[in-house]
Coordinates of C-alpha atoms in Angstrom, one line a residue:
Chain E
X1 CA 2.7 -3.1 14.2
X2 CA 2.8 -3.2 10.8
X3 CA 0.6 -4.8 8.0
X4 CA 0.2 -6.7 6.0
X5 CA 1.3 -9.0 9.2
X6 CA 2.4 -12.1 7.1
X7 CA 5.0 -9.7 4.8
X8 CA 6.4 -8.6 8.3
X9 CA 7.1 -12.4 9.5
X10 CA 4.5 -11.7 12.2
X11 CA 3.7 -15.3 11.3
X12 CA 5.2 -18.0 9.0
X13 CA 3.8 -20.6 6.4
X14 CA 1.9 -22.7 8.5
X15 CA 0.2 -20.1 10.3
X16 CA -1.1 -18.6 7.2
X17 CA -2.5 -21.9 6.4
X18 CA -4.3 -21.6 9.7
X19 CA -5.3 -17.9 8.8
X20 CA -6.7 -18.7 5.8
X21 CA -8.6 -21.4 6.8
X22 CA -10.5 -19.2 9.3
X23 CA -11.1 -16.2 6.8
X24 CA -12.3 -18.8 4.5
X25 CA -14.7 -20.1 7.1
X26 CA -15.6 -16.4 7.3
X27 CA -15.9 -16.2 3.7
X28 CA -18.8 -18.9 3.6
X29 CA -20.2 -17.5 6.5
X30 CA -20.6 -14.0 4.6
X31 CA -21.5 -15.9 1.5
X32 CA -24.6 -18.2 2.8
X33 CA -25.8 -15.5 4.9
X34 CA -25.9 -12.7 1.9
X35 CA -28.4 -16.0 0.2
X36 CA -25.4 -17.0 -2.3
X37 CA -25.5 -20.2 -1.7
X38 CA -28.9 -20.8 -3.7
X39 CA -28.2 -20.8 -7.6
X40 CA -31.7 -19.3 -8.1
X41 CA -30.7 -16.0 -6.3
X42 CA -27.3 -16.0 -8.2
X43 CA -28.9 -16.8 -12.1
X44 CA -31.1 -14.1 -11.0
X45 CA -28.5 -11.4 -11.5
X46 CA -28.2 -12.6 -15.1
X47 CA -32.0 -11.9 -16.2
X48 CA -31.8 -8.6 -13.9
X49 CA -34.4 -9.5 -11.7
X50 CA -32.6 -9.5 -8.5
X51 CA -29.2 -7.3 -8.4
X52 CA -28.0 -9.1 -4.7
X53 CA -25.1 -10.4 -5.8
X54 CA -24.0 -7.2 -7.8
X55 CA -24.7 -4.7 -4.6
X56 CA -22.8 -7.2 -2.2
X57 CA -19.9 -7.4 -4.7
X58 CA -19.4 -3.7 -4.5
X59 CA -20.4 -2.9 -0.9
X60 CA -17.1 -5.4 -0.6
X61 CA -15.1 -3.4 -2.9
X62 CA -16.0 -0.2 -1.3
X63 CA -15.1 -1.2 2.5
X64 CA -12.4 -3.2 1.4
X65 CA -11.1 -0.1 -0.9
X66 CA -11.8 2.5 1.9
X67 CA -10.5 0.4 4.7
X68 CA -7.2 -0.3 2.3
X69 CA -6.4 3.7 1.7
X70 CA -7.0 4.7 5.4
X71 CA -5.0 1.9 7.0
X72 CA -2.4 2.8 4.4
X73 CA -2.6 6.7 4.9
X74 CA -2.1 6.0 8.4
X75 CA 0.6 4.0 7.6
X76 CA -0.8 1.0 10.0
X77 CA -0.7 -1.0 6.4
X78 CA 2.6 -1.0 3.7
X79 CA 0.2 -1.1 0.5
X80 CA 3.6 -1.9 -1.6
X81 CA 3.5 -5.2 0.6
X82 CA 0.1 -6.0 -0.7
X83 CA 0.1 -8.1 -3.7
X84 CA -1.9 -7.3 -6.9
X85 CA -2.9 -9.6 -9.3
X86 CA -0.7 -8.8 -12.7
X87 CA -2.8 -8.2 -15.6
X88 CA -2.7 -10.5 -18.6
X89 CA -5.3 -8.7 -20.6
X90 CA -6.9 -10.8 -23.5
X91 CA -6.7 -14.5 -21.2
X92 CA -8.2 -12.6 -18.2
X93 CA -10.8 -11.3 -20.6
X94 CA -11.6 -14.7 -22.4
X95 CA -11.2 -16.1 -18.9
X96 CA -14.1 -13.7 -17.3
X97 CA -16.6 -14.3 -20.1
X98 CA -15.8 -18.4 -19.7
X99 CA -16.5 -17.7 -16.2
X100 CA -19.5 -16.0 -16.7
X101 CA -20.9 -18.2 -19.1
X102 CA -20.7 -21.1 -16.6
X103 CA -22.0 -19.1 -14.1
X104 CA -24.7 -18.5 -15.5
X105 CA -25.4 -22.4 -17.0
X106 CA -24.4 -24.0 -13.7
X107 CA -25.7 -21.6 -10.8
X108 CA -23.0 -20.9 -9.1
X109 CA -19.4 -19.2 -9.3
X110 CA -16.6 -21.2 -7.6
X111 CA -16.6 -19.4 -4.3
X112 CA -20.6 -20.0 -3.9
X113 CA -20.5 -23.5 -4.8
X114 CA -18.3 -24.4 -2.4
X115 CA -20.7 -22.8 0.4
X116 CA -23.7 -24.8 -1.3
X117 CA -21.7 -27.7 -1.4
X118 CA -21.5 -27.1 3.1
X119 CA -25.3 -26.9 2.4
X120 CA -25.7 -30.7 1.1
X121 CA -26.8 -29.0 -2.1
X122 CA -26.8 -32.1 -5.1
X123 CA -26.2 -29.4 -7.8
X124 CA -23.3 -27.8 -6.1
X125 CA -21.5 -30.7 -5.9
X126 CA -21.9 -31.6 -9.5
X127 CA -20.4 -28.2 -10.1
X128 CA -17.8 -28.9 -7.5
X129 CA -17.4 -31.7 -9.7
X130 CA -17.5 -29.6 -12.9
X131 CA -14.6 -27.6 -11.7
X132 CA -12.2 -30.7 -11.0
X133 CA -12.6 -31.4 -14.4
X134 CA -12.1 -27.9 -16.2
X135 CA -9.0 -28.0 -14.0
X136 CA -8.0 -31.2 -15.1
X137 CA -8.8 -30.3 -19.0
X138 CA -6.8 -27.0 -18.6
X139 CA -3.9 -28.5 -16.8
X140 CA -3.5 -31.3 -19.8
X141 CA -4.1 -28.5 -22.3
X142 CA -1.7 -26.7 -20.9
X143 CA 1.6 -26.9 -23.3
X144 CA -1.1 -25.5 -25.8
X145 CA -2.4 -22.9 -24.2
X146 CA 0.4 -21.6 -22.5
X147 CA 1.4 -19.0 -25.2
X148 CA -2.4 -17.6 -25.2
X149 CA -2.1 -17.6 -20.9
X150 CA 1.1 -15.7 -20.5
X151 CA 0.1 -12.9 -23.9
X152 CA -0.8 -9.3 -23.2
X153 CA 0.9 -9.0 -19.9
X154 CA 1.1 -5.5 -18.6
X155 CA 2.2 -6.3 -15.5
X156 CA 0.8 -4.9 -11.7
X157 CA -1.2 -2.4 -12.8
X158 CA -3.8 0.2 -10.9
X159 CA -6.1 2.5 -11.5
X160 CA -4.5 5.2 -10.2
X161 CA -1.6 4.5 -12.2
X162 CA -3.6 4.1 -15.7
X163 CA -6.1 7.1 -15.1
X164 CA -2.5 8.8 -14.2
X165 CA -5.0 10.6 -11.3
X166 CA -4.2 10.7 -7.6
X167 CA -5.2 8.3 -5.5
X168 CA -7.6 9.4 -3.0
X169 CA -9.5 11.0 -6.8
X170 CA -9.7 7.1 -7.6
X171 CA -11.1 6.3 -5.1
X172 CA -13.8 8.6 -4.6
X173 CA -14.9 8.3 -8.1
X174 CA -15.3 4.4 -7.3
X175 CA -17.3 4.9 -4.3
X176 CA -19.4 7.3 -6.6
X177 CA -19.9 4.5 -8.9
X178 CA -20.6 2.0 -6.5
X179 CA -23.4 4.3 -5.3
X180 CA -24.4 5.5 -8.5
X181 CA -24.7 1.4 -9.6
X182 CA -26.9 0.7 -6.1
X183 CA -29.3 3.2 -7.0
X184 CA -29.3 2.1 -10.9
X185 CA -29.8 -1.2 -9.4
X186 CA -32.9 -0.7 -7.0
X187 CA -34.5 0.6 -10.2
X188 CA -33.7 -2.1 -12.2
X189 CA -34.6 -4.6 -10.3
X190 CA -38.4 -2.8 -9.7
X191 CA -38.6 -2.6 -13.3
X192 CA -37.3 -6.4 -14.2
X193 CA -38.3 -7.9 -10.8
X194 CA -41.5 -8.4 -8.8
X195 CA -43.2 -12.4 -10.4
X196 CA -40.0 -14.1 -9.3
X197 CA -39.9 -16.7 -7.0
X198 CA -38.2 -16.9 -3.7
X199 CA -35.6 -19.3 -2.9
Chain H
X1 CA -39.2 16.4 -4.4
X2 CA -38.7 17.7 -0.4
X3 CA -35.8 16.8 1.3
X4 CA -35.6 13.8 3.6
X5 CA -34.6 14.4 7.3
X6 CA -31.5 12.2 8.6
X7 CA -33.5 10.2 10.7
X8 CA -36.0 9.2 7.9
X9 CA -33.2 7.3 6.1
X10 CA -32.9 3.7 5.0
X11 CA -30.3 1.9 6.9
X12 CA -28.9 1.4 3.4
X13 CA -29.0 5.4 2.9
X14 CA -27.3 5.8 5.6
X15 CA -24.4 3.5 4.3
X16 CA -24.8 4.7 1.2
X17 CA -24.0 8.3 2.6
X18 CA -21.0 7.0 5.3
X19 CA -19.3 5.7 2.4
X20 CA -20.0 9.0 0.2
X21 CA -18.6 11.3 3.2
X22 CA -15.3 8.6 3.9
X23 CA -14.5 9.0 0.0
X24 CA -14.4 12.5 -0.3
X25 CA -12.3 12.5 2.6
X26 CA -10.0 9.9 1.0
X27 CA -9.7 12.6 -2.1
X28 CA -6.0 14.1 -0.9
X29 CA -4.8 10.2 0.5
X30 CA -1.6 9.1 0.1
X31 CA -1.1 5.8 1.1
X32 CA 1.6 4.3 -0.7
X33 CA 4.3 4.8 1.3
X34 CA 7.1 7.6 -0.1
X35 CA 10.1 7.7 -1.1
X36 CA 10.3 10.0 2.0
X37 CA 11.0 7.6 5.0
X38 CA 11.9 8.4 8.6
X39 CA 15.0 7.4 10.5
X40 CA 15.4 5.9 13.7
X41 CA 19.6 7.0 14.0
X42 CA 19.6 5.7 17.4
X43 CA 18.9 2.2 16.4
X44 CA 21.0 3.1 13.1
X45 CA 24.1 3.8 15.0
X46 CA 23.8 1.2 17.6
X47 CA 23.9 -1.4 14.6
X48 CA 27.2 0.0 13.1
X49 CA 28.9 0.2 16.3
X50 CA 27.7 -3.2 16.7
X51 CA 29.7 -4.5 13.4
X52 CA 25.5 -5.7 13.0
X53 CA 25.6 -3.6 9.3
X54 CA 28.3 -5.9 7.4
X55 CA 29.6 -9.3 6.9
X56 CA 32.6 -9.9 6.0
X57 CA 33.9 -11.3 2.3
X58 CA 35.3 -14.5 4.4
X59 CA 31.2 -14.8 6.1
X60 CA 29.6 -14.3 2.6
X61 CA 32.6 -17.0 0.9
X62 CA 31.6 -19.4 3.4
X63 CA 27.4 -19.0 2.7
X64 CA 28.2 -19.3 -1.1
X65 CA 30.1 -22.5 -0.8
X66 CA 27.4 -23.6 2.2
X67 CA 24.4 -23.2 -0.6
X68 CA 22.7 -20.9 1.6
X69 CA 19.7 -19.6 0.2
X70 CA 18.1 -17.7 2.5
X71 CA 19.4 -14.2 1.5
X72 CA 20.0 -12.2 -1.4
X73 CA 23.6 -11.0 -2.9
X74 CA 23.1 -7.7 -4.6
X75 CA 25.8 -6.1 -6.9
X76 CA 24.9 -2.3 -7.1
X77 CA 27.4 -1.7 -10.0
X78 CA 26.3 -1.2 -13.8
X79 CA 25.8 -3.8 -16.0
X80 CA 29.3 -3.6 -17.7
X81 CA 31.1 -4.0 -14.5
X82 CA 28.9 -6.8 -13.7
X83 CA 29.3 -8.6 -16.9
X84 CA 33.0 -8.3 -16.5
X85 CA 33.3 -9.7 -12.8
X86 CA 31.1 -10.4 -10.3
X87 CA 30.4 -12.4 -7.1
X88 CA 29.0 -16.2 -7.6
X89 CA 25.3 -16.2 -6.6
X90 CA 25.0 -11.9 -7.5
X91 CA 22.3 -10.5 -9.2
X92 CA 22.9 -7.2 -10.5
X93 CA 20.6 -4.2 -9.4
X94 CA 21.8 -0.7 -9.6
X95 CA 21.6 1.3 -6.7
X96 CA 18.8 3.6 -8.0
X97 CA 16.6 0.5 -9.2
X98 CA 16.9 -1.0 -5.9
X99 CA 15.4 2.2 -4.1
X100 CA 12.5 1.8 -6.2
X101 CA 11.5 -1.6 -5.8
X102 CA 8.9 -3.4 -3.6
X103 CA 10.7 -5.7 -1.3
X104 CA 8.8 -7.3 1.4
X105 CA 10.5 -6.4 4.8
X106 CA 12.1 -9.9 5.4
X107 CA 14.0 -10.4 2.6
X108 CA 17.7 -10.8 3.4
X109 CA 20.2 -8.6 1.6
X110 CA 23.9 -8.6 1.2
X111 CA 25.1 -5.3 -0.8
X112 CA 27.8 -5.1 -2.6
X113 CA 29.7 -2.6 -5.2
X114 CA 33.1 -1.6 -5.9
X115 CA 34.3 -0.6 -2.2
X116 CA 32.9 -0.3 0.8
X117 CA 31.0 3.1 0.1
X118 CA 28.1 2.4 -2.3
X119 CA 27.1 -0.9 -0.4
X120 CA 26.8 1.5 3.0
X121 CA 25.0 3.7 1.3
X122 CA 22.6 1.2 0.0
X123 CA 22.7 -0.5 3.2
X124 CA 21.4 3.1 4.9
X125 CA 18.5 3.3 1.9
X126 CA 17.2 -0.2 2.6
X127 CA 17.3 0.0 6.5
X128 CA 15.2 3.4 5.9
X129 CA 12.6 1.3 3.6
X130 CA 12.0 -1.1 6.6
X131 CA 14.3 -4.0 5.5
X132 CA 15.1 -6.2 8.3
X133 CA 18.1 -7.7 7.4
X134 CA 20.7 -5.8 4.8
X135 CA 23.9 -6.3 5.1
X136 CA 26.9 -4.6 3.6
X137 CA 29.8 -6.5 2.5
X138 CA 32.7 -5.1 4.6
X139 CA 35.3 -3.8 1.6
X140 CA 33.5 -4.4 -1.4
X141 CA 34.4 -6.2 -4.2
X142 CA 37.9 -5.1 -3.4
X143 CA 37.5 -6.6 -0.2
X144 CA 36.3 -9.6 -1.4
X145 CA 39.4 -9.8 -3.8
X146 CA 41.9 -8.7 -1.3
X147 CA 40.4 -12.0 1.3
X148 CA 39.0 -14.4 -1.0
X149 CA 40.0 -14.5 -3.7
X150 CA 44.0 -13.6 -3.6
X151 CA 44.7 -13.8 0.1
X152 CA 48.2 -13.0 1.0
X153 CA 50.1 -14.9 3.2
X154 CA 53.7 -12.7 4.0
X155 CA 55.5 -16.4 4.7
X156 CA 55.0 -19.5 3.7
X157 CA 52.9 -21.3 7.0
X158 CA 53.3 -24.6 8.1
X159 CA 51.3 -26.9 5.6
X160 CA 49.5 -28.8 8.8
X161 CA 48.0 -25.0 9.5
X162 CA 44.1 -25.5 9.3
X163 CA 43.3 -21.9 8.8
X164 CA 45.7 -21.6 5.9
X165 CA 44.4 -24.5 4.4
X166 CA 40.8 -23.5 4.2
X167 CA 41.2 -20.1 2.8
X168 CA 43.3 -21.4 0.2
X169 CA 40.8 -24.0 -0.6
X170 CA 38.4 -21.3 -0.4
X171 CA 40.3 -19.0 -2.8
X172 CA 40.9 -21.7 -5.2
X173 CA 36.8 -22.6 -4.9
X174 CA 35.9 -19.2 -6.5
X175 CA 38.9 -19.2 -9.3
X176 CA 41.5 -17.0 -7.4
X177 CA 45.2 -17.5 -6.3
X178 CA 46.3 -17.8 -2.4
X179 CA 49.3 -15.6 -2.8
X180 CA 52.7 -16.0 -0.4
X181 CA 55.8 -13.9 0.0
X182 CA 56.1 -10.1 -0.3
X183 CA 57.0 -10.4 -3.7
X184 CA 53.8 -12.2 -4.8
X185 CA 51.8 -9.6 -3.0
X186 CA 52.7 -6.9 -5.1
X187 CA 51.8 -8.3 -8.4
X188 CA 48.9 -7.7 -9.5
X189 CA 46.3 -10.3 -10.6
X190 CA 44.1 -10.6 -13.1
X191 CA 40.5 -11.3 -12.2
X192 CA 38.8 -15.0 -12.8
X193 CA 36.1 -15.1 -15.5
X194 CA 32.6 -15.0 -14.4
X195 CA 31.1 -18.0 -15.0
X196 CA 33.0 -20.0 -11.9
X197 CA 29.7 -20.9 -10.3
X198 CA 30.1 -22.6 -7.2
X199 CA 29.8 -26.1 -9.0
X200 CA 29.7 -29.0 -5.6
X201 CA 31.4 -31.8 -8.7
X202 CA 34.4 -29.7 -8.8
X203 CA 34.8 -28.1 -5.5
X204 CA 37.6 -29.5 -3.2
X205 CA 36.8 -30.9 0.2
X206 CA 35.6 -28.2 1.8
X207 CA 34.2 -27.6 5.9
X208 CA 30.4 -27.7 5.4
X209 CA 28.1 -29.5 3.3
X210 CA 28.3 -27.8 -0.7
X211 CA 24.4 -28.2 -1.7
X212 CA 23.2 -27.1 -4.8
X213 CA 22.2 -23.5 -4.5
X214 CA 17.6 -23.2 -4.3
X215 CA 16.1 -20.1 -4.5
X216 CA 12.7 -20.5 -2.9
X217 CA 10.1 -18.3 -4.3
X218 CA 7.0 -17.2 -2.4
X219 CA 3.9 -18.3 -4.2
X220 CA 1.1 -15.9 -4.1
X221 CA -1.9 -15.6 -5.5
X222 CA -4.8 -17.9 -7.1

């Protein structure tokens, strides 16, 4: 059997709806129970009193990275099946610090919000609401911005591939960092944290 | 500072140091998948045998003018010989481009170059990579002229005969010349331009509906 199962018409369109819909239930589990789903434990990465967010981001990474090179070395998984998000260097930039600016103003990211949102949280949904809008205002501004959206694109690039280093090198230099970041983490957190409220 | 035993650990450590220990291990991985590739000849054979590895240019005519869109016709030739003729509904990809690229394993292929030999060969690559469906088209381009587009017909049939009829409405549909008599057979003709498309406003009457050709793209990502 070979993954990833959708590329391999293991199932079709509708299924994958289906699929989706559970991971994403999964998703929000993960999400609510890491404490994401309060905007006061998310802000608190910003002012480096509480690092949560960063250490479950790359705890993710890592397992998802590890998990993606062993199923592939095994060959249970065809990585060339797996799609990778095509870099489009200066919009995805500009698009990250917009992103993190509104993260930081509104609480949430659009992923946590949602799983507030399932929470009844009031200030959730306004950001819910928030991100209808941006759409919205994108989508209209769209014939103007389309020559900004589409510049610097460098196509499917990895790590790997840019470093010009093996693989498996890549990847143990991420786990590294990821590690290296935990335990830079813990201490900033004792140094920032302590007098902050718990939500 | 004195070293902590194992069991001391943080729960955290301990994660910290599985994922430590399963990198390094990771250090020689190869997981992209080679251009080495094994073969399963058995299953290889049994499809040639099985006349499972080609369609014919009559089969592939008939999908053209049908609007199917659920597979992909692939001229392996350079770009020169493409520009100068090639199959409606063709996109050009040279046979060493084609071994490198990322298909997913359900695309549908039909192969095509020159003869029969390049297309079989491309056909053997691509069952290699995993690809479900390829198909070779049986003769080539050559084929393709020799039963599409200048069919020979040694006497002239009856006009009521249907199978006459639709091959010469078929030849006509793609810009060639139904050819009758032994005399007609040897002469050799020239080649239409490229740019007949299968276009439904001027295409005769034809078995089968003639939609407009869609080529559905798989969305991905955000």
């Amino acid at each position: 059997m070979s993954a990833p199962f959708f590329k391999f018409g293991l199932f079709g369109d509708e299924a994958s709806l289906l699929v989706a819909f559970a991971i994403g239930i999964g998703f929000g589990f993960f999400l609510e129970r890491a404490g994401f789903g309060s905007a006061r434990k998310l802000v608190a990465q910003f002012y480096l009193t509480d690092l949560a967010v960063f250490k479950v981001m790359f705890t993710a990474i890592v397992t998802a990275m590890l998990g993606v090179t062993y199923l592939g070395w095994m060959g249970v998984l065809d990585l060339s099946q797996v799609y990778l998000v095509p870099t489009f260097l200066w919009p995805q930039i500009v698009g990250g610090l917009l992103l993190g600016v509104g993260f930081v103003v509104g609480g949430y990211c659009p992923g946590t919000s949602v799983a507030a949102i399932a929470t009844g949280r009031v200030d959730a949904i306004v950001f819910g609401l928030g991100i209808f809008g941006g759409t919205l205002a994108f989508a209209e501004a769209f014939p103007l911005l389309q020559g900004f959206y589409a510049s610097g694109a460098y196509g499917e690039r990895t790590l790997p591939e840019l470093l010009q280093l093996p693989y498996g090198l890549v990847v143990f230099a991420v786990v590294l960092m990821a590690v290296a970041g935990f335990w830079a983490a813990g201490k900033i957190e004792a140094a920032f944290g302590g007098k902050e409220d718990r939500a | 500072m004195k070293r902590p035993s194992l069991g001391s650990l943080t729960l955290n450590q301990k994660l910290a140091l599985g994922a430590l220990a399963l990198g390094l291990l990771a250090v020689p991985a190869r997981p992209y998948a080679d251009a080495r590739v094994t073969l399963d000849t058995r299953e290889l054979a049994m499809l040639v045998e099985a006349e499972a590895d080609h369609v014919t240019p009559l089969e592939l005519a008939d999908w053209i003018v049908q609007g199917r869109a659920d597979h992909r016709l692939v001229d392996l030739r350079d770009q020169r010989s493409f520009a100068g003729y090639h199959i409606p509904t063709a996109e050009n990809v040279p046979l060493s481009d084609l071994a490198a690229q990322r298909l997913p394993a359900t695309e549908t292929l039909v192969v095509y170059s020159d003869g029969g030999t390049h297309g079989a060969q491309a056909w053997l690559l691509l069952k290699a990579r995993g690809l479900r469906a390829v198909y070779n088209l049986k003769g080539g381009l050559e084929g393709w002229k020799d039963e599409v587009l200048f069919p020979v017909f040694p006497v002239p049939p009856a006009p009521d005969k249907p199978e006459y009829e639709r091959q010469a409405s078929l030849s006509r549909h793609f810009g060639g010349t139904p050819r009758i008599g032994a005399e007609a057979a040897a002469a050799a003709l020239a080649l239409p331009t490229p740019q007949i498309q299968a276009d439904p406003a001027l295409a005769p009457a034809l078995p089968g509906d003639v939609k407009p050709l869609a080529k559905k793209k798989k969305k991905e990502g955000c």
